PDB file of C-alpha atoms in Angstrom:
ATOM      1  CA  GLY A  26       9.403 -28.676  -4.238  1.00  0.00           C
ATOM      2  CA  GLU A  27       9.880 -25.631  -2.622  1.00  0.00           C
ATOM      3  CA  SER A  28      10.690 -23.548  -5.499  1.00  0.00           C
ATOM      4  CA  VAL A  29      10.566 -20.059  -6.551  1.00  0.00           C
ATOM      5  CA  GLY A  30      10.744 -20.119 -10.490  1.00  0.00           C
ATOM      6  CA  LEU A  31      12.534 -16.789 -12.089  1.00  0.00           C
ATOM      7  CA  HIS A  32      14.195 -17.762 -15.306  1.00  0.00           C
ATOM      8  CA  LEU A  33      16.545 -14.820 -15.265  1.00  0.00           C
ATOM      9  CA  PRO A  34      14.895 -12.777 -17.508  1.00  0.00           C
ATOM     10  CA  THR A  35      15.930  -9.192 -18.524  1.00  0.00           C
ATOM     11  CA  LEU A  36      14.070  -5.962 -18.697  1.00  0.00           C
ATOM     12  CA  SER A  37      14.784  -3.003 -20.019  1.00  0.00           C
ATOM     13  CA  VAL A  38      12.993  -0.063 -19.991  1.00  0.00           C
ATOM     14  CA  GLN A  39      13.881   4.031 -19.941  1.00  0.00           C
ATOM     15  CA  GLU A  40      14.330   6.532 -17.197  1.00  0.00           C
ATOM     16  CA  GLY A  41      10.950   7.381 -15.735  1.00  0.00           C
ATOM     17  CA  ASP A  42       8.982   4.056 -17.115  1.00  0.00           C
ATOM     18  CA  ASN A  43       7.210   2.090 -14.932  1.00  0.00           C
ATOM     19  CA  SER A  44       8.804  -1.179 -14.411  1.00  0.00           C
ATOM     20  CA  ILE A  45       7.129  -4.727 -13.429  1.00  0.00           C
ATOM     21  CA  ILE A  46       9.169  -7.886 -12.135  1.00  0.00           C
ATOM     22  CA  ASN A  47       6.908 -11.133 -12.071  1.00  0.00           C
ATOM     23  CA  CYS A  48       7.705 -14.188  -9.971  1.00  0.00           C
ATOM     24  CA  ALA A  49       5.818 -17.530  -9.755  1.00  0.00           C
ATOM     25  CA  TYR A  50       6.169 -19.561  -6.725  1.00  0.00           C
ATOM     26  CA  SER A  51       5.644 -23.081  -6.200  1.00  0.00           C
ATOM     27  CA  ASN A  52       4.627 -23.979  -2.660  1.00  0.00           C
ATOM     28  CA  SER A  53       1.181 -22.986  -1.785  1.00  0.00           C
ATOM     29  CA  ALA A  54       2.099 -23.277   1.963  1.00  0.00           C
ATOM     30  CA  SER A  55       4.559 -19.993   2.070  1.00  0.00           C
ATOM     31  CA  ASP A  56       3.351 -17.551   3.830  1.00  0.00           C
ATOM     32  CA  TYR A  57       5.897 -14.439   3.932  1.00  0.00           C
ATOM     33  CA  PHE A  58       7.232 -13.260   0.425  1.00  0.00           C
ATOM     34  CA  ILE A  59       9.904 -10.906  -0.184  1.00  0.00           C
ATOM     35  CA  TRP A  60      11.715  -8.875  -2.761  1.00  0.00           C
ATOM     36  CA  TYR A  61      15.499  -7.952  -2.782  1.00  0.00           C
ATOM     37  CA  LYS A  62      17.789  -5.885  -5.097  1.00  0.00           C
ATOM     38  CA  GLN A  63      21.720  -7.023  -5.675  1.00  0.00           C
ATOM     39  CA  GLU A  64      24.133  -4.674  -7.200  1.00  0.00           C
ATOM     40  CA  SER A  65      27.136  -5.803  -8.830  1.00  0.00           C
ATOM     41  CA  GLY A  66      29.732  -6.512  -6.122  1.00  0.00           C
ATOM     42  CA  LYS A  67      27.191  -6.528  -2.831  1.00  0.00           C
ATOM     43  CA  GLY A  68      24.821  -8.458  -1.118  1.00  0.00           C
ATOM     44  CA  PRO A  69      21.149  -8.836  -1.592  1.00  0.00           C
ATOM     45  CA  GLN A  70      19.399  -5.380  -0.083  1.00  0.00           C
ATOM     46  CA  PHE A  71      16.029  -5.678   1.125  1.00  0.00           C
ATOM     47  CA  ILE A  72      13.039  -3.721  -1.075  1.00  0.00           C
ATOM     48  CA  ILE A  73       9.609  -4.869   0.250  1.00  0.00           C
ATOM     49  CA  ASP A  74       8.048  -8.093   1.705  1.00  0.00           C
ATOM     50  CA  ILE A  75       4.413  -8.968   2.081  1.00  0.00           C
ATOM     51  CA  ARG A  76       2.693 -11.435   4.240  1.00  0.00           C
ATOM     52  CA  SER A  77      -0.217 -14.145   2.796  1.00  0.00           C
ATOM     53  CA  ASN A  78      -3.104 -12.627   4.377  1.00  0.00           C
ATOM     54  CA  MET A  79      -2.168  -9.419   2.254  1.00  0.00           C
ATOM     55  CA  ASP A  80      -2.399  -9.154  -1.641  1.00  0.00           C
ATOM     56  CA  LYS A  81      -0.941  -5.425  -1.778  1.00  0.00           C
ATOM     57  CA  ARG A  82       1.920  -3.846  -0.527  1.00  0.00           C
ATOM     58  CA  GLN A  83       3.098  -0.104  -0.805  1.00  0.00           C
ATOM     59  CA  GLY A  84       6.636   1.565  -0.022  1.00  0.00           C
ATOM     60  CA  GLN A  85       8.437   4.354  -1.515  1.00  0.00           C
ATOM     61  CA  ARG A  86       7.943   4.009  -5.813  1.00  0.00           C
ATOM     62  CA  VAL A  87       7.527   0.475  -5.058  1.00  0.00           C
ATOM     63  CA  THR A  88       4.242  -1.939  -4.529  1.00  0.00           C
ATOM     64  CA  VAL A  89       4.401  -5.760  -3.901  1.00  0.00           C
ATOM     65  CA  LEU A  90       1.237  -7.737  -5.496  1.00  0.00           C
ATOM     66  CA  LEU A  91       0.614 -11.261  -4.204  1.00  0.00           C
ATOM     67  CA  ASN A  92      -2.080 -13.267  -6.360  1.00  0.00           C
ATOM     68  CA  LYS A  93      -2.122 -16.515  -4.095  1.00  0.00           C
ATOM     69  CA  THR A  94      -4.897 -18.203  -6.452  1.00  0.00           C
ATOM     70  CA  VAL A  95      -2.409 -18.473  -9.328  1.00  0.00           C
ATOM     71  CA  LYS A  96       0.622 -18.275  -6.810  1.00  0.00           C
ATOM     72  CA  HIS A  97       2.122 -15.185  -8.612  1.00  0.00           C
ATOM     73  CA  LEU A  98       4.197 -12.187  -7.161  1.00  0.00           C
ATOM     74  CA  SER A  99       5.148  -9.169  -8.710  1.00  0.00           C
ATOM     75  CA  LEU A 100       7.013  -5.842  -8.042  1.00  0.00           C
ATOM     76  CA  GLN A 101       6.063  -2.840  -9.753  1.00  0.00           C
ATOM     77  CA  ILE A 102       8.822   0.220  -9.690  1.00  0.00           C
ATOM     78  CA  ALA A 103       7.510   3.471 -10.290  1.00  0.00           C
ATOM     79  CA  ALA A 104       9.383   6.397 -12.522  1.00  0.00           C
ATOM     80  CA  THR A 105      12.540   3.840 -12.539  1.00  0.00           C
ATOM     81  CA  GLN A 106      15.875   5.200 -12.062  1.00  0.00           C
ATOM     82  CA  PRO A 107      18.985   4.713 -13.565  1.00  0.00           C
ATOM     83  CA  GLY A 108      20.177   3.813  -9.969  1.00  0.00           C
ATOM     84  CA  ASP A 109      17.254   0.994 -10.077  1.00  0.00           C
ATOM     85  CA  SER A 110      19.703  -1.077 -12.181  1.00  0.00           C
ATOM     86  CA  ALA A 111      20.578  -4.421 -10.886  1.00  0.00           C
ATOM     87  CA  VAL A 112      19.558  -8.105 -10.681  1.00  0.00           C
ATOM     88  CA  TYR A 113      16.233  -8.225  -8.585  1.00  0.00           C
ATOM     89  CA  PHE A 114      15.391 -11.956  -6.894  1.00  0.00           C
ATOM     90  CA  CYS A 115      12.059 -12.992  -5.058  1.00  0.00           C
ATOM     91  CA  ALA A 116      12.085 -14.956  -2.133  1.00  0.00           C
ATOM     92  CA  GLU A 117       9.638 -16.994   0.180  1.00  0.00           C
ATOM     93  CA  ASN A 118       9.943 -18.430   3.365  1.00  0.00           C
ATOM     94  CA  LEU A 119       7.320 -21.304   4.471  1.00  0.00           C
ATOM     95  CA  ASN A 120       6.106 -21.393   8.233  1.00  0.00           C
ATOM     96  CA  ALA A 121       7.037 -24.607   9.368  1.00  0.00           C
ATOM     97  CA  GLY A 122       9.019 -24.653  12.063  1.00  0.00           C
ATOM     98  CA  GLY A 123      12.314 -25.850  12.297  1.00  0.00           C
ATOM     99  CA  THR A 124      12.626 -26.437   8.219  1.00  0.00           C
ATOM    100  CA  SER A 125      11.714 -22.648   7.751  1.00  0.00           C
ATOM    101  CA  TYR A 126      14.561 -20.935  10.234  1.00  0.00           C
ATOM    102  CA  GLY A 127      16.789 -18.341   8.423  1.00  0.00           C
ATOM    103  CA  LYS A 128      15.575 -20.489   5.261  1.00  0.00           C
ATOM    104  CA  LEU A 129      14.314 -17.895   2.161  1.00  0.00           C
ATOM    105  CA  THR A 130      13.982 -19.684  -1.113  1.00  0.00           C
ATOM    106  CA  PHE A 131      14.864 -17.380  -3.725  1.00  0.00           C
ATOM    107  CA  GLY A 132      14.144 -17.386  -7.418  1.00  0.00           C
ATOM    108  CA  GLN A 133      16.538 -17.165 -10.147  1.00  0.00           C
ATOM    109  CA  GLY A 134      16.592 -13.117 -10.537  1.00  0.00           C
ATOM    110  CA  THR A 135      15.472 -10.688 -13.153  1.00  0.00           C
ATOM    111  CA  ILE A 136      18.299  -8.595 -14.444  1.00  0.00           C
ATOM    112  CA  LEU A 137      16.580  -4.500 -14.437  1.00  0.00           C
ATOM    113  CA  THR A 138      18.443  -2.433 -16.955  1.00  0.00           C
ATOM    114  CA  VAL A 139      17.592   1.482 -16.991  1.00  0.00           C
ATOM    115  CA  HIS A 140      18.313   3.529 -20.071  1.00  0.00           C
ATOM    116  CA  PRO A 141      18.929   7.020 -19.266  1.00  0.00           C
TER     117      PRO A 141
ATOM    118  CA  LYS B  25      23.093   1.011  13.175  1.00  0.00           C
ATOM    119  CA  ALA B  26      26.154  -1.111  11.582  1.00  0.00           C
ATOM    120  CA  GLY B  27      25.523  -3.804   9.105  1.00  0.00           C
ATOM    121  CA  VAL B  28      26.053  -7.346   8.319  1.00  0.00           C
ATOM    122  CA  THR B  29      30.162  -7.338   8.393  1.00  0.00           C
ATOM    123  CA  GLN B  30      31.626 -10.817   6.396  1.00  0.00           C
ATOM    124  CA  THR B  31      35.511 -11.073   6.443  1.00  0.00           C
ATOM    125  CA  PRO B  32      37.172 -11.454   4.358  1.00  0.00           C
ATOM    126  CA  ARG B  33      35.730  -9.692   1.280  1.00  0.00           C
ATOM    127  CA  TYR B  34      38.057 -11.953  -1.027  1.00  0.00           C
ATOM    128  CA  LEU B  35      39.597 -15.449  -0.802  1.00  0.00           C
ATOM    129  CA  ILE B  36      41.658 -17.992  -3.344  1.00  0.00           C
ATOM    130  CA  LYS B  37      42.653 -20.863  -1.796  1.00  0.00           C
ATOM    131  CA  THR B  38      43.299 -24.419  -4.005  1.00  0.00           C
ATOM    132  CA  ARG B  39      41.656 -28.037  -4.165  1.00  0.00           C
ATOM    133  CA  GLY B  40      41.659 -29.865  -0.725  1.00  0.00           C
ATOM    134  CA  GLN B  41      42.720 -26.716   1.327  1.00  0.00           C
ATOM    135  CA  GLN B  42      40.026 -25.621   4.214  1.00  0.00           C
ATOM    136  CA  VAL B  43      38.518 -22.038   4.675  1.00  0.00           C
ATOM    137  CA  THR B  44      36.579 -19.944   7.533  1.00  0.00           C
ATOM    138  CA  LEU B  45      34.890 -17.331   6.526  1.00  0.00           C
ATOM    139  CA  SER B  46      33.020 -14.861   9.446  1.00  0.00           C
ATOM    140  CA  CYS B  47      30.497 -12.951  10.155  1.00  0.00           C
ATOM    141  CA  SER B  48      29.363 -10.212  12.600  1.00  0.00           C
ATOM    142  CA  PRO B  49      25.412  -9.686  12.483  1.00  0.00           C
ATOM    143  CA  ILE B  50      23.792  -6.698  13.101  1.00  0.00           C
ATOM    144  CA  SER B  51      23.769  -5.909  16.979  1.00  0.00           C
ATOM    145  CA  GLY B  52      20.692  -7.687  18.499  1.00  0.00           C
ATOM    146  CA  HIS B  53      20.002 -10.104  15.838  1.00  0.00           C
ATOM    147  CA  ARG B  54      20.466 -13.469  17.025  1.00  0.00           C
ATOM    148  CA  SER B  55      19.817 -15.796  14.078  1.00  0.00           C
ATOM    149  CA  VAL B  56      22.519 -15.763  11.236  1.00  0.00           C
ATOM    150  CA  SER B  57      22.023 -17.713   8.177  1.00  0.00           C
ATOM    151  CA  TRP B  58      24.760 -18.669   5.152  1.00  0.00           C
ATOM    152  CA  TYR B  59      23.852 -18.951   1.854  1.00  0.00           C
ATOM    153  CA  GLN B  60      26.009 -19.714  -1.152  1.00  0.00           C
ATOM    154  CA  GLN B  61      25.394 -17.747  -4.366  1.00  0.00           C
ATOM    155  CA  THR B  62      26.633 -19.213  -7.686  1.00  0.00           C
ATOM    156  CA  PRO B  63      25.639 -18.170 -11.377  1.00  0.00           C
ATOM    157  CA  GLY B  64      24.281 -21.642 -12.122  1.00  0.00           C
ATOM    158  CA  GLN B  65      22.593 -22.321  -9.046  1.00  0.00           C
ATOM    159  CA  GLY B  66      21.480 -19.098  -7.568  1.00  0.00           C
ATOM    160  CA  LEU B  67      20.960 -18.021  -3.643  1.00  0.00           C
ATOM    161  CA  GLN B  68      20.881 -21.681  -1.859  1.00  0.00           C
ATOM    162  CA  PHE B  69      20.338 -21.858   1.629  1.00  0.00           C
ATOM    163  CA  LEU B  70      23.143 -23.444   3.897  1.00  0.00           C
ATOM    164  CA  PHE B  71      22.401 -23.147   7.615  1.00  0.00           C
ATOM    165  CA  GLU B  72      20.873 -20.817  10.427  1.00  0.00           C
ATOM    166  CA  TYR B  73      22.226 -20.844  13.506  1.00  0.00           C
ATOM    167  CA  PHE B  74      20.204 -18.934  16.906  1.00  0.00           C
ATOM    168  CA  SER B  75      21.708 -19.039  20.145  1.00  0.00           C
ATOM    169  CA  GLU B  76      24.550 -21.248  19.029  1.00  0.00           C
ATOM    170  CA  THR B  77      22.613 -23.927  18.061  1.00  0.00           C
ATOM    171  CA  GLN B  78      21.873 -25.030  14.787  1.00  0.00           C
ATOM    172  CA  ARG B  79      18.199 -24.753  14.061  1.00  0.00           C
ATOM    173  CA  ASN B  80      18.040 -25.701   9.890  1.00  0.00           C
ATOM    174  CA  LYS B  81      20.285 -27.179   7.604  1.00  0.00           C
ATOM    175  CA  GLY B  82      20.399 -26.841   3.649  1.00  0.00           C
ATOM    176  CA  ASN B  83      21.018 -29.544   1.194  1.00  0.00           C
ATOM    177  CA  PHE B  84      25.326 -29.460   1.192  1.00  0.00           C
ATOM    178  CA  PRO B  85      27.589 -32.224   2.201  1.00  0.00           C
ATOM    179  CA  GLY B  86      29.388 -32.241   5.676  1.00  0.00           C
ATOM    180  CA  ARG B  87      32.266 -30.284   4.483  1.00  0.00           C
ATOM    181  CA  PHE B  88      30.395 -27.213   5.045  1.00  0.00           C
ATOM    182  CA  SER B  89      29.986 -26.728   8.567  1.00  0.00           C
ATOM    183  CA  GLY B  90      29.537 -23.600  11.138  1.00  0.00           C
ATOM    184  CA  ARG B  91      28.923 -22.116  14.397  1.00  0.00           C
ATOM    185  CA  GLN B  92      27.750 -19.279  16.065  1.00  0.00           C
ATOM    186  CA  PHE B  93      29.322 -17.475  19.478  1.00  0.00           C
ATOM    187  CA  SER B  94      27.502 -16.324  22.469  1.00  0.00           C
ATOM    188  CA  ASN B  95      27.854 -12.724  20.655  1.00  0.00           C
ATOM    189  CA  SER B  96      26.067 -13.968  17.624  1.00  0.00           C
ATOM    190  CA  ARG B  97      28.931 -14.048  15.308  1.00  0.00           C
ATOM    191  CA  SER B  98      29.086 -16.558  12.857  1.00  0.00           C
ATOM    192  CA  GLU B  99      31.848 -18.546  11.585  1.00  0.00           C
ATOM    193  CA  MET B 100      31.590 -21.356   8.310  1.00  0.00           C
ATOM    194  CA  ASN B 101      33.944 -23.664   7.536  1.00  0.00           C
ATOM    195  CA  VAL B 102      34.446 -25.751   4.128  1.00  0.00           C
ATOM    196  CA  SER B 103      36.849 -28.283   4.589  1.00  0.00           C
ATOM    197  CA  THR B 104      38.522 -30.311   1.405  1.00  0.00           C
ATOM    198  CA  LEU B 105      37.961 -27.570  -0.819  1.00  0.00           C
ATOM    199  CA  GLU B 106      36.305 -28.496  -4.414  1.00  0.00           C
ATOM    200  CA  LEU B 107      36.473 -26.223  -7.869  1.00  0.00           C
ATOM    201  CA  GLY B 108      32.520 -26.494  -7.309  1.00  0.00           C
ATOM    202  CA  ASP B 109      32.670 -24.676  -4.190  1.00  0.00           C
ATOM    203  CA  SER B 110      33.963 -21.184  -5.767  1.00  0.00           C
ATOM    204  CA  ALA B 111      31.004 -19.009  -5.033  1.00  0.00           C
ATOM    205  CA  LEU B 112      29.585 -15.727  -3.154  1.00  0.00           C
ATOM    206  CA  TYR B 113      29.324 -17.067   0.157  1.00  0.00           C
ATOM    207  CA  LEU B 114      26.603 -14.360   2.092  1.00  0.00           C
ATOM    208  CA  CYS B 115      25.602 -13.847   5.930  1.00  0.00           C
ATOM    209  CA  ALA B 116      22.054 -12.758   6.792  1.00  0.00           C
ATOM    210  CA  SER B 117      20.926 -11.830  10.283  1.00  0.00           C
ATOM    211  CA  SER B 118      17.479 -11.281  11.368  1.00  0.00           C
ATOM    212  CA  LEU B 119      16.031 -11.137  14.965  1.00  0.00           C
ATOM    213  CA  GLN B 120      14.164 -14.261  15.380  1.00  0.00           C
ATOM    214  CA  GLY B 121      15.003 -16.230  11.765  1.00  0.00           C
ATOM    215  CA  ILE B 122      11.367 -17.233  10.389  1.00  0.00           C
ATOM    216  CA  ASN B 123       8.850 -15.068   8.660  1.00  0.00           C
ATOM    217  CA  GLU B 124      10.887 -11.625   8.456  1.00  0.00           C
ATOM    218  CA  LYS B 125      13.277  -9.854   6.415  1.00  0.00           C
ATOM    219  CA  LEU B 126      17.352 -11.118   6.319  1.00  0.00           C
ATOM    220  CA  PHE B 127      19.798  -8.378   6.137  1.00  0.00           C
ATOM    221  CA  PHE B 128      22.754  -9.833   4.197  1.00  0.00           C
ATOM    222  CA  GLY B 129      25.960  -9.080   4.194  1.00  0.00           C
ATOM    223  CA  SER B 130      28.224  -7.919   0.854  1.00  0.00           C
ATOM    224  CA  GLY B 131      29.513 -11.394   0.941  1.00  0.00           C
ATOM    225  CA  THR B 132      32.924 -13.441   0.476  1.00  0.00           C
ATOM    226  CA  GLN B 133      33.908 -14.322  -2.892  1.00  0.00           C
ATOM    227  CA  LEU B 134      35.763 -17.411  -2.719  1.00  0.00           C
ATOM    228  CA  SER B 135      37.747 -19.077  -5.857  1.00  0.00           C
ATOM    229  CA  VAL B 136      38.838 -22.331  -5.640  1.00  0.00           C
ATOM    230  CA  LEU B 137      41.955 -23.146  -8.147  1.00  0.00           C
TER     231      LEU B 137
END
């Protein structure tokens, strides 16, 4: 079925380190992927997205890698800061017309803790 | 540009009651989606509206309903509340609602006692 698998792992890093958060997705027909950050008491905040015709995209301090062969998505955060501490979600959208409108399928999330 | 606004921020209801949640999307966004977030199930899609029409619906019972107004503002309603409906309800908006990022509000935290 459509699911993005992420078993709520926890990642703990030191300030200044690079962080890598991984995500496995199950629907090979998905063509749009996105990462969100959610802080306590807030809604998910957009970080970066990537379409299936790309395998890498860079933003400010963040990079998303897409490996369609093994259906794997990763988020790299450079020089991680305490303010990056949050839950990170990957999500996918399947471009299949009516059943896709507004529907992102989310992973379970990864808790990132950055120690000063 | 103002972000997605959800009201109220917190709600406490008892079983059997009904509740209405409100969402104002980002100006110019015509697609509004609703999600339920719980610790056990994560983020789950409820439904999506575009130009006052429901275009997509998730796997939730008929007690969950919604609507969208001509100004793109949306409401969702949950009738005959159950304890399991306790969750954070998130609204998201976007231009077209497909293959693009969704912008989320801060949510309405619903507690059913």
